XYZ file of N, CA and C in Angstrom:
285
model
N 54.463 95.962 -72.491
C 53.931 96.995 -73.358
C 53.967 96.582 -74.826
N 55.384 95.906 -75.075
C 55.029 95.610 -76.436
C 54.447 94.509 -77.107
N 53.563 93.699 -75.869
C 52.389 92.477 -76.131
C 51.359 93.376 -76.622
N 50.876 94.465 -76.091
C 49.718 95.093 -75.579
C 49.748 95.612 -77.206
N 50.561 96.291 -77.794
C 50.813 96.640 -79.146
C 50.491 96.158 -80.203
N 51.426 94.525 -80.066
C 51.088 93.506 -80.598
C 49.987 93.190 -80.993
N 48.929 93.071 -79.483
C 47.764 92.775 -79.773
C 46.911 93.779 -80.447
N 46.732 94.785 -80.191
C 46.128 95.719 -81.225
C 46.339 95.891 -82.473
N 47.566 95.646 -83.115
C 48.197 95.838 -84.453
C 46.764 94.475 -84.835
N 47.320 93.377 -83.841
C 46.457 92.249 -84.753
C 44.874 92.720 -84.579
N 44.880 92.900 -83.700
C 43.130 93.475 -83.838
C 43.289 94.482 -85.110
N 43.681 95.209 -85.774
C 43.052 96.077 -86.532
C 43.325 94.997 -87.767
N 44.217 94.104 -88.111
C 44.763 93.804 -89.345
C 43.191 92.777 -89.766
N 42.533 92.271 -88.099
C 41.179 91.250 -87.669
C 40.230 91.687 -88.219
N 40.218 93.589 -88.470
C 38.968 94.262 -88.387
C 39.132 94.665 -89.614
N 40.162 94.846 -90.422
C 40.632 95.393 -91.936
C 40.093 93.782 -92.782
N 40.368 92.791 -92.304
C 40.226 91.150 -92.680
C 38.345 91.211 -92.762
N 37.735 91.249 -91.801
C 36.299 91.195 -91.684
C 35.874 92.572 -92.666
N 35.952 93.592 -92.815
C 35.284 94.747 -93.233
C 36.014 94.261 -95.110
N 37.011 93.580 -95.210
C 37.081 93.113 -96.563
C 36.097 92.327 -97.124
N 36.072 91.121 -96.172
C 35.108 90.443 -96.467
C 33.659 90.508 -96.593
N 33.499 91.391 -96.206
C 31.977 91.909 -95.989
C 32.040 93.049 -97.114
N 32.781 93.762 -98.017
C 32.533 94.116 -98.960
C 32.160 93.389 -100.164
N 33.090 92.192 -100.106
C 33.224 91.614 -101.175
C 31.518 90.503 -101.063
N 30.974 90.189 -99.965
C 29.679 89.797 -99.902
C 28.318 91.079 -100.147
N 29.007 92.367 -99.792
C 28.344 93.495 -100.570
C 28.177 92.897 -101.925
N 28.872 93.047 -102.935
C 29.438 92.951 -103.860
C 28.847 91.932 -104.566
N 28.788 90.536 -104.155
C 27.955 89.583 -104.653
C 26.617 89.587 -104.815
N 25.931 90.255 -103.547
C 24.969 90.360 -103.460
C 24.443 91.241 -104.997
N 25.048 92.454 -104.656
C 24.530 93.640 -105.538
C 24.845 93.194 -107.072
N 26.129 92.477 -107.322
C 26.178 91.816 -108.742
C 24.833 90.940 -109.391
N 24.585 90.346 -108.272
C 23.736 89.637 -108.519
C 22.451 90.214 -108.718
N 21.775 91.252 -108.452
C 20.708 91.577 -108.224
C 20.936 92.327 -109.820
N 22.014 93.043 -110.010
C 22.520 93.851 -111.348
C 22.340 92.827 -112.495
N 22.450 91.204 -112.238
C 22.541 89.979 -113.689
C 21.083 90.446 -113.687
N 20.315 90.165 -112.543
C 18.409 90.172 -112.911
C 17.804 91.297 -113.427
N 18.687 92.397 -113.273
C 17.452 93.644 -113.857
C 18.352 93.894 -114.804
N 19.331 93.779 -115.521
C 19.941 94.220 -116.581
C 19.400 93.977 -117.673
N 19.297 92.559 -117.916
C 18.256 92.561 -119.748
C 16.825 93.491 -119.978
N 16.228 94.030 -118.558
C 15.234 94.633 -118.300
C 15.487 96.323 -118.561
N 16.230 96.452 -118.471
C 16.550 98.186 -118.184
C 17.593 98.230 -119.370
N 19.072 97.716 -119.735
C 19.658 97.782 -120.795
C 19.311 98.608 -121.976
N 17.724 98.069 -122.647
C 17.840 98.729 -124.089
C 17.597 99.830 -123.719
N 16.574 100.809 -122.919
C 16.123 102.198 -122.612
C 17.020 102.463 -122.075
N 17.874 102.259 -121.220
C 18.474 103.149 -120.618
C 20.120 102.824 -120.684
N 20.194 102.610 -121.735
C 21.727 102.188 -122.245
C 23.174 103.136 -121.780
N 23.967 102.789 -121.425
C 25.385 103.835 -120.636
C 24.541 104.571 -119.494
N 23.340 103.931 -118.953
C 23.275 105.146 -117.715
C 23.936 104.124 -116.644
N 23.312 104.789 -115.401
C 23.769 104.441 -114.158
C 22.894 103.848 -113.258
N 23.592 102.643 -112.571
C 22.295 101.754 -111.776
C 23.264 101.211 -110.592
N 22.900 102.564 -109.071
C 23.458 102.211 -107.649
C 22.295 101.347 -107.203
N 22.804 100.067 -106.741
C 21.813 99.189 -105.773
C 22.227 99.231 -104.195
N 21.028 99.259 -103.805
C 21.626 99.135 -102.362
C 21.344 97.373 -101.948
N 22.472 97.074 -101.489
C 23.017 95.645 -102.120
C 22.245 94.956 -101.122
N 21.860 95.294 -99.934
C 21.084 93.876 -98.592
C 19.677 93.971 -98.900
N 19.117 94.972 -100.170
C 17.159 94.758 -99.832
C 16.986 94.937 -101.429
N 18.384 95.290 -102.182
C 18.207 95.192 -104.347
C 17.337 96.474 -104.718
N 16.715 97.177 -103.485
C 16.537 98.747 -104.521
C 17.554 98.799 -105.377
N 16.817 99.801 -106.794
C 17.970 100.343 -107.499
C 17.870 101.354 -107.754
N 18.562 102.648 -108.449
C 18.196 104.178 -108.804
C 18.579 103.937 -109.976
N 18.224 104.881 -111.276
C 19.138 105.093 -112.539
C 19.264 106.187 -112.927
N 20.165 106.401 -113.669
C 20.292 108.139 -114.143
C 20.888 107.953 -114.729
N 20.760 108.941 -116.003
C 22.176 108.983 -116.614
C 23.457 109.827 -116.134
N 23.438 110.201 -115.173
C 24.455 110.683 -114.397
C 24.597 110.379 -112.997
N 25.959 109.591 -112.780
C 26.559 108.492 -111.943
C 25.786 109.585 -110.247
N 26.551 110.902 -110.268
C 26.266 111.464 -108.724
C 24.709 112.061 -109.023
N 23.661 112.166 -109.419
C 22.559 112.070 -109.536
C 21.824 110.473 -109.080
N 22.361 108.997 -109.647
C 21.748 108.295 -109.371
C 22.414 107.678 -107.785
N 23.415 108.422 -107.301
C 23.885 107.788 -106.236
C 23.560 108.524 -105.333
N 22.853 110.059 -105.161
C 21.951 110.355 -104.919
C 20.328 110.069 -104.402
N 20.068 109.708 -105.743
C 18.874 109.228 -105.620
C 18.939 108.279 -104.196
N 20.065 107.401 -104.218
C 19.664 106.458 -103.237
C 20.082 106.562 -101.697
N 20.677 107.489 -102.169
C 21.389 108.153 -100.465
C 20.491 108.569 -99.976
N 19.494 109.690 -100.851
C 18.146 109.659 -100.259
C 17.266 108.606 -99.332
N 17.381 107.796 -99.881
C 16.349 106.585 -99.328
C 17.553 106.155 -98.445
N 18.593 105.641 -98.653
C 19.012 104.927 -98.159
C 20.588 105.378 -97.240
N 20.248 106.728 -96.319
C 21.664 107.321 -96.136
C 22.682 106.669 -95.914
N 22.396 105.446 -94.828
C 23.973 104.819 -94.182
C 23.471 103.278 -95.116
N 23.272 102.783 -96.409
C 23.047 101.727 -96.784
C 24.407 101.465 -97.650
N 24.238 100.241 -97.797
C 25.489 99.459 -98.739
C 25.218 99.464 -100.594
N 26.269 100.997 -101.137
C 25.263 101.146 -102.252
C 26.691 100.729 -103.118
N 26.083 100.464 -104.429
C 26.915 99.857 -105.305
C 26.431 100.165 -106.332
N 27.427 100.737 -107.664
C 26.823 101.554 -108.566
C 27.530 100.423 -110.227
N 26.510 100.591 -110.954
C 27.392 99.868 -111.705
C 26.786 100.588 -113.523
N 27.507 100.387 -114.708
C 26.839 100.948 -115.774
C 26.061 100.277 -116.510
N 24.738 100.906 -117.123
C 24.106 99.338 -117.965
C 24.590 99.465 -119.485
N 25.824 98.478 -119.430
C 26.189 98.291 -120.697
C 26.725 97.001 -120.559
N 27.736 96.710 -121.791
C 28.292 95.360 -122.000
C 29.820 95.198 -121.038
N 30.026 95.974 -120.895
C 31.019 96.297 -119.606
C 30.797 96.668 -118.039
N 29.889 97.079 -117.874
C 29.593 97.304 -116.767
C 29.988 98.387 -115.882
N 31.370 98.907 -116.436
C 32.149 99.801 -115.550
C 31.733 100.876 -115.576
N 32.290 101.751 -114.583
C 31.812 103.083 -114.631
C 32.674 104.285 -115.162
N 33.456 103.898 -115.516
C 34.787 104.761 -115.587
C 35.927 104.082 -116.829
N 36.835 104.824 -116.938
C 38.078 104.667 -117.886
C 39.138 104.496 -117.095
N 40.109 103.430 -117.620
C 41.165 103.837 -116.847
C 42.133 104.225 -117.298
């Protein structure tokens, strides 16, 4: 019984390991798509908000973060969205 345990503990730690990694290739993707349209969108739409959905580079903008993450839930309900700010920081938030 306590192989059987064993083995499941490691299966989830397998499945926590893969679903990391596959964020963080979210992540590249959508950064990347964020370097190409940023000098483009930046001056007009300065401190707004730009969610990409990171495997096909749609983007939404708004100046308000749950409006543009919205926008793309629309199109894109179960997609891989990633929101980022168009400024010289990028972030979305304070900490």
């Amino acid at each position: 019984m306590v192989f059987l345990v064993n083995n499941v503990i490691y299966l989830i730690y397998e499945e926590l390991a893969k679903r990391e990694a596959e964020k963080k290739v979210r992540g590249k993707k959508a950064r990347s798509r964020f370097e190409q349209i940023c000098p483009e969108l930046i001056d007009e739409h300065y401190n707004w908000f730009i969610t990409i959905e990171a495997n096909c580079g749609d983007y939404f903008i708004d100046r308000d973060i749950e409006v543009a993450e919205q926008k793309a839930r629309q199109k894109y309900p179960s997609g891989w969205l990633v929101t980022f700010r168009l400024n010289e920081t990028v972030t979305c938030g304070r900490i």
